[in-house]
PDB file of C-alpha atoms in Angstrom:
ATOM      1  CA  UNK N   1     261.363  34.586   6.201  1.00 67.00           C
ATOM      2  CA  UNK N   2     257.538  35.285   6.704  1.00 92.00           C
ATOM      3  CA  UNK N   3     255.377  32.416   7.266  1.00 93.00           C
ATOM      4  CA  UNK N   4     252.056  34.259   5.574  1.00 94.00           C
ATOM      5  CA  UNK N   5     254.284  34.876   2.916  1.00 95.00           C
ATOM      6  CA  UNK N   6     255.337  30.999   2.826  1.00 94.00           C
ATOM      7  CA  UNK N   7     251.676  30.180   3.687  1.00 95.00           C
ATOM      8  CA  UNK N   8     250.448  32.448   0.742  1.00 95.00           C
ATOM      9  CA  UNK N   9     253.343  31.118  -1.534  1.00 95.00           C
ATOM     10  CA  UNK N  10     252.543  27.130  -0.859  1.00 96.00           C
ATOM     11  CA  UNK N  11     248.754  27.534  -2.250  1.00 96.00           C
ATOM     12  CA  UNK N  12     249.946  29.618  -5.190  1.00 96.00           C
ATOM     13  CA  UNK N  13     252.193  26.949  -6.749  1.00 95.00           C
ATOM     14  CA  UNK N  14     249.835  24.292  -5.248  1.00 95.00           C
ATOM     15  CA  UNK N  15     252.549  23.068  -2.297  1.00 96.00           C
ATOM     16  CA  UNK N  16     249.050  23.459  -0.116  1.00 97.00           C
ATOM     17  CA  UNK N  17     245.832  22.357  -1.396  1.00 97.00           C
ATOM     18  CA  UNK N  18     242.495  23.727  -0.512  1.00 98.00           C
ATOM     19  CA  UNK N  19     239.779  20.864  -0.034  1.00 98.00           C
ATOM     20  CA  UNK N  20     236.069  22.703   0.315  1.00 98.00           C
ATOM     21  CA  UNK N  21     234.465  20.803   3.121  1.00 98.00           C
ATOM     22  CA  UNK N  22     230.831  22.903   2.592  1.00 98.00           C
ATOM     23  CA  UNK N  23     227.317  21.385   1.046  1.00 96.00           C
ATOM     24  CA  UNK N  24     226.423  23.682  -1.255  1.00 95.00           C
ATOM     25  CA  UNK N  25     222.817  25.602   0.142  1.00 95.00           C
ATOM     26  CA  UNK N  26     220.199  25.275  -1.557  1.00 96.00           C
ATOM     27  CA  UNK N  27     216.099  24.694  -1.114  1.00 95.00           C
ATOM     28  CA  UNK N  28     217.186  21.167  -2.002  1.00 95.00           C
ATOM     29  CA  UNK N  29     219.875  20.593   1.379  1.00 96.00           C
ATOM     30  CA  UNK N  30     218.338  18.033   3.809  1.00 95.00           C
ATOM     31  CA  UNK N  31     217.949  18.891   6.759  1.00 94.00           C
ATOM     32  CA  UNK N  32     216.701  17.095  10.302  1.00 93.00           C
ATOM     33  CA  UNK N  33     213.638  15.944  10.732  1.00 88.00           C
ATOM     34  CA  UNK N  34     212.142  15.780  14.389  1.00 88.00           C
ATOM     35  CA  UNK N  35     208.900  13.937  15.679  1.00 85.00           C
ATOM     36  CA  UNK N  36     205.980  16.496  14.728  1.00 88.00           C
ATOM     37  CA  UNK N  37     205.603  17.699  18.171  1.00 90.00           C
ATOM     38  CA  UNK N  38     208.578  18.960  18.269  1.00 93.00           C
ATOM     39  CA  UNK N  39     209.283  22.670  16.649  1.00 94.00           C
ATOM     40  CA  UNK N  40     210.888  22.330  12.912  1.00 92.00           C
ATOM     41  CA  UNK N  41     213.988  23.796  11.386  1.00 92.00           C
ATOM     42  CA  UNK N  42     213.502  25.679   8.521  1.00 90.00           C
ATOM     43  CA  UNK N  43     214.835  24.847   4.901  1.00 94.00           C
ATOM     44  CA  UNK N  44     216.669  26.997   2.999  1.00 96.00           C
ATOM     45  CA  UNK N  45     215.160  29.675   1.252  1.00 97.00           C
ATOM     46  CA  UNK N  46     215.727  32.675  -1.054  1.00 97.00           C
ATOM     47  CA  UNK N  47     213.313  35.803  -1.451  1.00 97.00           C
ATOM     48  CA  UNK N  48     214.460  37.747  -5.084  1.00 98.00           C
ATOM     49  CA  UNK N  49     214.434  41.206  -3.908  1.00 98.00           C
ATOM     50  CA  UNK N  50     215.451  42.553  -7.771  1.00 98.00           C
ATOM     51  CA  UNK N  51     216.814  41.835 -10.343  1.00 98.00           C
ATOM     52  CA  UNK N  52     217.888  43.576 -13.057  1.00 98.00           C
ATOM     53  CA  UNK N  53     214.647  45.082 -13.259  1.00 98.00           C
ATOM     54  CA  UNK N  54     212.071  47.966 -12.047  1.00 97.00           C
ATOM     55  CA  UNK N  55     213.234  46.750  -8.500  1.00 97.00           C
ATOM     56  CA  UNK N  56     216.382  47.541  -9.119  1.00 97.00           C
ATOM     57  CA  UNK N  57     217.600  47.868 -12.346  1.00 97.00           C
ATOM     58  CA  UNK N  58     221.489  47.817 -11.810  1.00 98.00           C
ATOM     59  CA  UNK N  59     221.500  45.025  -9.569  1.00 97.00           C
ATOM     60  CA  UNK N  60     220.473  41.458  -8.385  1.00 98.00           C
ATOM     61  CA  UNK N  61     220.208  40.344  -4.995  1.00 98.00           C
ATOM     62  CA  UNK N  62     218.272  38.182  -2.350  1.00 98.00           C
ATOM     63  CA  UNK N  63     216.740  37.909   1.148  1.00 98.00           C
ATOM     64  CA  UNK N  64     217.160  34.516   2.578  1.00 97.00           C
ATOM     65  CA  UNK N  65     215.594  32.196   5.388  1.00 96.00           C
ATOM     66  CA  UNK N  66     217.154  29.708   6.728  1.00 96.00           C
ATOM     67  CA  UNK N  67     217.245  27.703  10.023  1.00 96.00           C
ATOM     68  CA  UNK N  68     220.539  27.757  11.957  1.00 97.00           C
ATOM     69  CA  UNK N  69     221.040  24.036  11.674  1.00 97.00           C
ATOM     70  CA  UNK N  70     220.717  23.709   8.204  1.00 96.00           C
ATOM     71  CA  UNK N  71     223.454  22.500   5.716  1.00 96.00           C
ATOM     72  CA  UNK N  72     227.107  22.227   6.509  1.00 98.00           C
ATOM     73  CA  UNK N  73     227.168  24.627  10.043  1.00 98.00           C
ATOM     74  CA  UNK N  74     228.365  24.796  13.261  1.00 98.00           C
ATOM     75  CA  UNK N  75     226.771  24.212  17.427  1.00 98.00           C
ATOM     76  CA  UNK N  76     227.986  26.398  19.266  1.00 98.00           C
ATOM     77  CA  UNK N  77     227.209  25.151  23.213  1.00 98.00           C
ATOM     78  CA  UNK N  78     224.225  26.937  23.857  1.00 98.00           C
ATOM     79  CA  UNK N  79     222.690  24.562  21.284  1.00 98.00           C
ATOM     80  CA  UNK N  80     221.780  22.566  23.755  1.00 97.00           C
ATOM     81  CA  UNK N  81     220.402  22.438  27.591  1.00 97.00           C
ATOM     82  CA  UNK N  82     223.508  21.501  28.939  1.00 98.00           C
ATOM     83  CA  UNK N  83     225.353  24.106  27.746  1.00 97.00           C
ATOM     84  CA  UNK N  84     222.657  27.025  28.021  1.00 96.00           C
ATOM     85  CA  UNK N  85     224.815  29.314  30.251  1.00 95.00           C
ATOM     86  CA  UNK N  86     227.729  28.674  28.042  1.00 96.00           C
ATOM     87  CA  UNK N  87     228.607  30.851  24.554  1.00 94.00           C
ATOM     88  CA  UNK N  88     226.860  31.465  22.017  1.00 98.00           C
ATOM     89  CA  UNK N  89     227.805  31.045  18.180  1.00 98.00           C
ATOM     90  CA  UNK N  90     229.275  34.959  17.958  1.00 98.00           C
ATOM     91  CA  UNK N  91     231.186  33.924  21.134  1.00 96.00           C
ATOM     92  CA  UNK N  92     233.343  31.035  19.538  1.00 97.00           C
ATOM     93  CA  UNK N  93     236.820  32.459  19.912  1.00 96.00           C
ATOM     94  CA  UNK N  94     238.470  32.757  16.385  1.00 96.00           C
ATOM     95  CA  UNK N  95     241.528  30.875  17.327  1.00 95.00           C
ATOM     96  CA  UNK N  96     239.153  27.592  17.356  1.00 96.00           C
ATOM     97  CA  UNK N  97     238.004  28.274  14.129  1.00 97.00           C
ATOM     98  CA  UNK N  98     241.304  27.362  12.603  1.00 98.00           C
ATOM     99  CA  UNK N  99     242.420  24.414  14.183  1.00 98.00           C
ATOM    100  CA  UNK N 100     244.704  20.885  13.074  1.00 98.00           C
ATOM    101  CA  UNK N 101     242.534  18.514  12.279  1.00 98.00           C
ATOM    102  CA  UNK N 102     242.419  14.337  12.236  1.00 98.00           C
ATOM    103  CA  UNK N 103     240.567  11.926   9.943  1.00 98.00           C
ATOM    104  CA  UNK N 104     239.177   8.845  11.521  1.00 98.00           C
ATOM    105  CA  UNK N 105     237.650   7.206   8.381  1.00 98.00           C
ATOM    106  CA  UNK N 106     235.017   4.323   9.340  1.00 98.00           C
ATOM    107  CA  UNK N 107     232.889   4.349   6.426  1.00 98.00           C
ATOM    108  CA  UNK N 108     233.531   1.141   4.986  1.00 98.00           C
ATOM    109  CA  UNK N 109     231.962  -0.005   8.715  1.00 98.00           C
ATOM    110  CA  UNK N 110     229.080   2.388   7.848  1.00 98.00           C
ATOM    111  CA  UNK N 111     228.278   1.335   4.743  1.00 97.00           C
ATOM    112  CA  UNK N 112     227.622  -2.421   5.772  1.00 97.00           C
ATOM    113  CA  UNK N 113     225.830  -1.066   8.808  1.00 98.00           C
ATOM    114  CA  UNK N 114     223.852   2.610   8.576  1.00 97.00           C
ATOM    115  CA  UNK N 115     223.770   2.348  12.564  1.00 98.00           C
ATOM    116  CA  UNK N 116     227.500   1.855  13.601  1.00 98.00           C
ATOM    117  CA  UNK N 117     228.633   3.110  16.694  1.00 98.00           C
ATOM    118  CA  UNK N 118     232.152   4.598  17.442  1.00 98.00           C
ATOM    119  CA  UNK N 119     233.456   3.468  20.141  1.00 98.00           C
ATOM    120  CA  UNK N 120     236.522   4.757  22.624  1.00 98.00           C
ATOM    121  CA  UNK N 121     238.504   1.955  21.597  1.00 98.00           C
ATOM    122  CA  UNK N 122     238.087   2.528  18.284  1.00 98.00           C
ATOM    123  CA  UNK N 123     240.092   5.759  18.675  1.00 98.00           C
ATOM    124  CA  UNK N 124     242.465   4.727  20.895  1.00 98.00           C
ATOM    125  CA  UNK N 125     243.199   2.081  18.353  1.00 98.00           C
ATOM    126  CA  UNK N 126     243.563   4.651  16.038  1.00 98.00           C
ATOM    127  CA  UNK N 127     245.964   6.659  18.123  1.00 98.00           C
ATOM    128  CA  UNK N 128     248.120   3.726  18.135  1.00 98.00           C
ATOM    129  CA  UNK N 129     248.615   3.545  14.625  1.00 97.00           C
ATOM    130  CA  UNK N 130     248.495   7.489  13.861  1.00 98.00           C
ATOM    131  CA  UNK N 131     249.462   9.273  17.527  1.00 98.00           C
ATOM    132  CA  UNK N 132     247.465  11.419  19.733  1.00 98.00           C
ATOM    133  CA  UNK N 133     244.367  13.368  19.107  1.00 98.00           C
ATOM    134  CA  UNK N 134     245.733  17.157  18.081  1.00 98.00           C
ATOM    135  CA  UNK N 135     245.426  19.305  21.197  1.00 97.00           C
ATOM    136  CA  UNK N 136     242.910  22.255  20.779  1.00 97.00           C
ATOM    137  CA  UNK N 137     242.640  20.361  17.331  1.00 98.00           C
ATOM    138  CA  UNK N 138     238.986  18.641  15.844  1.00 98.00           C
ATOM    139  CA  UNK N 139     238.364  15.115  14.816  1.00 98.00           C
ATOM    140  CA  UNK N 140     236.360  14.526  11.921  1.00 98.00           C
ATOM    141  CA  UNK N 141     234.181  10.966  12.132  1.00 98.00           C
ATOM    142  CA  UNK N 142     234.643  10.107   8.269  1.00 98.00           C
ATOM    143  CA  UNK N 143     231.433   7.996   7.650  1.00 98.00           C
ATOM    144  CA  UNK N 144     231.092   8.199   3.786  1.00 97.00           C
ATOM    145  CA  UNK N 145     227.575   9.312   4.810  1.00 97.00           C
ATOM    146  CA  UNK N 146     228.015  12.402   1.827  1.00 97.00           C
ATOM    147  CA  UNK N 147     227.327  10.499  -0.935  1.00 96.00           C
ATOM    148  CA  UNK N 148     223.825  10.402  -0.043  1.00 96.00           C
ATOM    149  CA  UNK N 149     223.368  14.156   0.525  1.00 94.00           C
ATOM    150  CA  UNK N 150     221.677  14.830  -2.589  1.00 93.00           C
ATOM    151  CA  UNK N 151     218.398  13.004  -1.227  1.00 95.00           C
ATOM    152  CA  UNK N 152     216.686  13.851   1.233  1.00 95.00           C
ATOM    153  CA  UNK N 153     215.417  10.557   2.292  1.00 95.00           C
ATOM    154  CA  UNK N 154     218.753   8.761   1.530  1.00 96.00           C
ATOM    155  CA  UNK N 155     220.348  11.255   3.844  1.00 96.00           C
ATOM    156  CA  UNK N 156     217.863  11.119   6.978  1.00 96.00           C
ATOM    157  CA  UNK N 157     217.299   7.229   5.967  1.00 96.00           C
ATOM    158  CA  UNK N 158     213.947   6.634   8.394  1.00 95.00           C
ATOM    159  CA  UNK N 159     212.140   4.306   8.374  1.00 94.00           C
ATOM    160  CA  UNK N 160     209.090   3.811  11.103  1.00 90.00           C
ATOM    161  CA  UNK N 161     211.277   2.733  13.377  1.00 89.00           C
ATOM    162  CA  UNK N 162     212.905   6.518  13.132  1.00 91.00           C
ATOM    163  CA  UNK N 163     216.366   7.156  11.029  1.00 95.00           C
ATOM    164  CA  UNK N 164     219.537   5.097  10.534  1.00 97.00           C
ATOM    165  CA  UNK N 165     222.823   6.931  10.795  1.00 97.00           C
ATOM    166  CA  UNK N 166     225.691   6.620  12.130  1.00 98.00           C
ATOM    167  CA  UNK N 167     227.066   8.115  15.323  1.00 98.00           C
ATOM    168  CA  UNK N 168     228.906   6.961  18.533  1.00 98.00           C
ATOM    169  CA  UNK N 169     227.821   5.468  21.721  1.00 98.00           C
ATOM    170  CA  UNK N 170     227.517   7.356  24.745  1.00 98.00           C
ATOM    171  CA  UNK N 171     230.777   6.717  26.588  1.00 98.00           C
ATOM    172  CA  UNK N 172     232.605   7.600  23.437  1.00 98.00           C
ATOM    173  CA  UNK N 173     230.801  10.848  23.525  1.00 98.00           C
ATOM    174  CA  UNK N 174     231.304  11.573  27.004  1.00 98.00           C
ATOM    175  CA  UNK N 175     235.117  10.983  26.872  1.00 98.00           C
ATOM    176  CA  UNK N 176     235.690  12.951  24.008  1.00 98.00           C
ATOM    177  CA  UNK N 177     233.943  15.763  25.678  1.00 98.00           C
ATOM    178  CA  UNK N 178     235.671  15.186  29.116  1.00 98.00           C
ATOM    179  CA  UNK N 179     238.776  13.721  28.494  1.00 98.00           C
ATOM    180  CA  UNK N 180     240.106  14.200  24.498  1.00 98.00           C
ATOM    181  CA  UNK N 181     242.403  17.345  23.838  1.00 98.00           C
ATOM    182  CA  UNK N 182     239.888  18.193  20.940  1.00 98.00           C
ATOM    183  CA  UNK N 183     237.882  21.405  20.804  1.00 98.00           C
ATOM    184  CA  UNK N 184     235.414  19.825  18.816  1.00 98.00           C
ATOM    185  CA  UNK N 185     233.895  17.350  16.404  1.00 98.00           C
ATOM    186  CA  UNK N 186     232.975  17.084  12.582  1.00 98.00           C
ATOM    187  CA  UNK N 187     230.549  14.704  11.437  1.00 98.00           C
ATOM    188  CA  UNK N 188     229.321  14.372   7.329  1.00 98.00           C
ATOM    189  CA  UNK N 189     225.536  12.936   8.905  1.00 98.00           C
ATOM    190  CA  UNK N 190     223.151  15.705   9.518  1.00 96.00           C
ATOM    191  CA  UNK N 191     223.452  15.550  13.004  1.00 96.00           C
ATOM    192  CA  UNK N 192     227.030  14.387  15.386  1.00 97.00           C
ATOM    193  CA  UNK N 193     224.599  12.078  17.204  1.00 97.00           C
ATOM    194  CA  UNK N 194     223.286   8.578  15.683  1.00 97.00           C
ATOM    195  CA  UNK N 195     220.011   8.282  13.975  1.00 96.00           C
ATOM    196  CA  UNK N 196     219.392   6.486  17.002  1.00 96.00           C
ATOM    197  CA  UNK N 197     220.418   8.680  19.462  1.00 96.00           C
ATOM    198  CA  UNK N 198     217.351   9.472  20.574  1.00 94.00           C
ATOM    199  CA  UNK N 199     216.429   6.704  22.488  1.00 93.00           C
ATOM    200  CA  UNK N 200     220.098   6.740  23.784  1.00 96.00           C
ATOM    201  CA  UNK N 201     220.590   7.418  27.870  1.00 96.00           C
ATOM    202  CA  UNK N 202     221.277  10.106  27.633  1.00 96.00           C
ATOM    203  CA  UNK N 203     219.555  11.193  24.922  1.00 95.00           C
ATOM    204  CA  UNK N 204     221.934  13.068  22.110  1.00 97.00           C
ATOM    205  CA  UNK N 205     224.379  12.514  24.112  1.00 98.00           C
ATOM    206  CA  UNK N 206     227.238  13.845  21.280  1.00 97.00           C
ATOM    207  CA  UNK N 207     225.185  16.950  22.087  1.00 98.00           C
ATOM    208  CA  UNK N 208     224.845  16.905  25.716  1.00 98.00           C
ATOM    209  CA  UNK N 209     228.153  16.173  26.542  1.00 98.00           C
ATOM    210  CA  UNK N 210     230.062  18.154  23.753  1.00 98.00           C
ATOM    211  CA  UNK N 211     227.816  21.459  24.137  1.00 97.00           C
ATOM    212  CA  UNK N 212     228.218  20.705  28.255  1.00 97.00           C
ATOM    213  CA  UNK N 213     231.949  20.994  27.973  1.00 98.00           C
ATOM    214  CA  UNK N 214     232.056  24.054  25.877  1.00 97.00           C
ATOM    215  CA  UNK N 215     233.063  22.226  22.821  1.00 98.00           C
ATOM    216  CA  UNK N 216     231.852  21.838  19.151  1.00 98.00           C
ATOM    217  CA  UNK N 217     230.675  20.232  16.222  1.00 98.00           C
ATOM    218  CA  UNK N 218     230.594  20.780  12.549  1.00 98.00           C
ATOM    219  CA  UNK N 219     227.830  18.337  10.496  1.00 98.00           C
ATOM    220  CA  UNK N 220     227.189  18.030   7.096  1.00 98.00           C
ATOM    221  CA  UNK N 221     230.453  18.221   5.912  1.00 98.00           C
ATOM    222  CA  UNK N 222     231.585  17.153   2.289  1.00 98.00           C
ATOM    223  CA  UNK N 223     234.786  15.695   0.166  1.00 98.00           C
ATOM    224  CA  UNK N 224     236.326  14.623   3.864  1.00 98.00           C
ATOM    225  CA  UNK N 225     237.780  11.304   1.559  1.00 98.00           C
ATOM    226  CA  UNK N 226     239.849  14.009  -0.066  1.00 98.00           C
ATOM    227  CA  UNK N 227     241.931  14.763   3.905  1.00 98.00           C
ATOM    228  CA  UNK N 228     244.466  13.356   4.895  1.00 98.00           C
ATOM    229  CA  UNK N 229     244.492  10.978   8.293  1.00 98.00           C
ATOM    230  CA  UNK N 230     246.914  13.573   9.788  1.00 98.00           C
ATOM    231  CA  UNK N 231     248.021  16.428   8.888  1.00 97.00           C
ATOM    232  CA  UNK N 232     245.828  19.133   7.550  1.00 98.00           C
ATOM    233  CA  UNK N 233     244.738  21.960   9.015  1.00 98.00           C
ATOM    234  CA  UNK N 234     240.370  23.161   9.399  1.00 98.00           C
ATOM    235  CA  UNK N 235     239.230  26.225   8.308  1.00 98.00           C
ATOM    236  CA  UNK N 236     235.725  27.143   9.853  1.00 98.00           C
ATOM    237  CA  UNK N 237     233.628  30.208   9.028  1.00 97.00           C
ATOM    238  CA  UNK N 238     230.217  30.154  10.648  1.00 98.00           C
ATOM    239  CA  UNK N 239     227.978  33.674  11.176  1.00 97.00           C
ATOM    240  CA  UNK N 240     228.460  35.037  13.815  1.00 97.00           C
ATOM    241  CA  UNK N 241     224.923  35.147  14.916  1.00 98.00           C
ATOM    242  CA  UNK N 242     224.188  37.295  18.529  1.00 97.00           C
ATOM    243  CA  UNK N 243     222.761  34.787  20.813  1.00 97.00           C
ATOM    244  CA  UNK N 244     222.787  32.681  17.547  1.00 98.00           C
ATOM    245  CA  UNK N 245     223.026  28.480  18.867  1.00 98.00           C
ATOM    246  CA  UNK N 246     224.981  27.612  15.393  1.00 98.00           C
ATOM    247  CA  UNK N 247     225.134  28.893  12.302  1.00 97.00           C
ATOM    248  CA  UNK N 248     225.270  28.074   8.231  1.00 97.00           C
ATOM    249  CA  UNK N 249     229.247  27.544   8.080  1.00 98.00           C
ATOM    250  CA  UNK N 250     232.221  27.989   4.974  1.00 98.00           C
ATOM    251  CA  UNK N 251     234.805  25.118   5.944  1.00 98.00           C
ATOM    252  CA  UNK N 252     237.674  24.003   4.477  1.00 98.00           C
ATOM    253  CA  UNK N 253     241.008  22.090   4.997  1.00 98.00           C
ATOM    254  CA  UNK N 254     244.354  23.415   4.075  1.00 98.00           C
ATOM    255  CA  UNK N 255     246.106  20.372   2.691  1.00 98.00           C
ATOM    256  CA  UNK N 256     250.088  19.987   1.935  1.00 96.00           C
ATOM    257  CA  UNK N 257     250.713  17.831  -0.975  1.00 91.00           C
TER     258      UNK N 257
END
């Protein structure tokens, strides 16, 4: 028996599903919005380099711009300060790119309160109904928070007091970095911290801690309601950009109906 062959046999007769877990790109994906003083990522953009015409006349294609951080991607550690000396997004070994995964769904939480907070005894509360986090695996906070990703101002949801997503509090960021099995963390907001995070001590600390320890996130993701709590298996494709601190990302979940 060949387990590609099984593999390649289960999707054909549908035994395995494939669940796209990628916002489509367009000029039209939010993206993050920092205080002005603060450098901006770019949106996404496309530059029509021919088509079909004097150009090129047998042929269409594009130039695009886009900031690393924009849509569904991946941060690699060198995203962020405390993980500078660490790897970069060409760097991520390939093994971690395809990786079980868990579903820790909170949304109904989140939708009575933008701002909710996981906490670690949220998830070991979870782990007690479901088992352990997946070693070398990722965890995927389910927030419900895609359902606004066709606005731009639903999706950042500011106000002047700054934006309202959620995220999780500092200690639970700090033990998953430091003491979970996972290799990393995928988040449906724009960003794995809280809207709120900013004023957190320390600051981003999703970031600092996961990008610290070598680890990951994923953001932006899509159709995570469509996983199962255990079970399925991530799929993650970023560029692999030299020196690159994340990139635009394909990901998917293998799913075995």
């Amino acid at each position: 028996m060949s387990v590609l062959k099984d593999l390649v046999d289960g999707l054909a007769d549908g035994q395995i599903a494939i669940v796209d877990l990628t916002a489509r790109l367009s000029s039209d994906t939010p993206i993050i919005q920092l205080p002005p003083m603060f450098g901006q990522t770019q949106r996404f953009e496309l530059e029509e380099i021919s088509n079909y015409d004097d150009r090129g006349p047998g042929w269409y294609w594009n130039n695009f711009r886009s900031g690393e951080h924009t849509g569904t991607h991946f941060d690699a550690p060198n995203h962020w300060v405390t993980g500078k000396d660490l790897g970069d997004v060409a760097d991520v070994p390939v093994d971690r790119l395809i990786r079980p995964v868990v579903v820790l769904d909170f949304s109904t939480q989140c939708a009575v309160n933008p701002d909710f907070l996981l906490e670690v005894d949220d998830i070991k509360a979870w782990e007690a109904d479901n088992g352990p986090l997946p070693d070398g695996g990722w965890m995927i906070y389910r927030t419900g928070w895609d359902e606004r990703s066709n606005s731009q101002e639903e999706f950042i949801n500011a106000d002047e007091n700054g934006p309202h997503t959620p995220g999780m509090t500092v200690e639970c960021a700090r033990w998953i970095a430091e003491e979970s099995p996972l290799v990393g963390v995928g988040v449906e907001t724009v960003g794995t911290d809280a809207g709120a995070a900013h004023s957190f001590d320390p600051a981003f600390p999703c970031h600092s801690y996961l990008m610290g320890s070598g680890k990951y996130g994923l953001t932006q993701l899509q159709n995570v309601a469509q996983l199962p709590t255990t079970g399925a298996v991530l799929v993650a494709g970023p560029l692999p950009i030299v020196t690159g601190s994340g990139a635009p990302a394909r990901v998917y979940a293998l799913v075995e109906r």
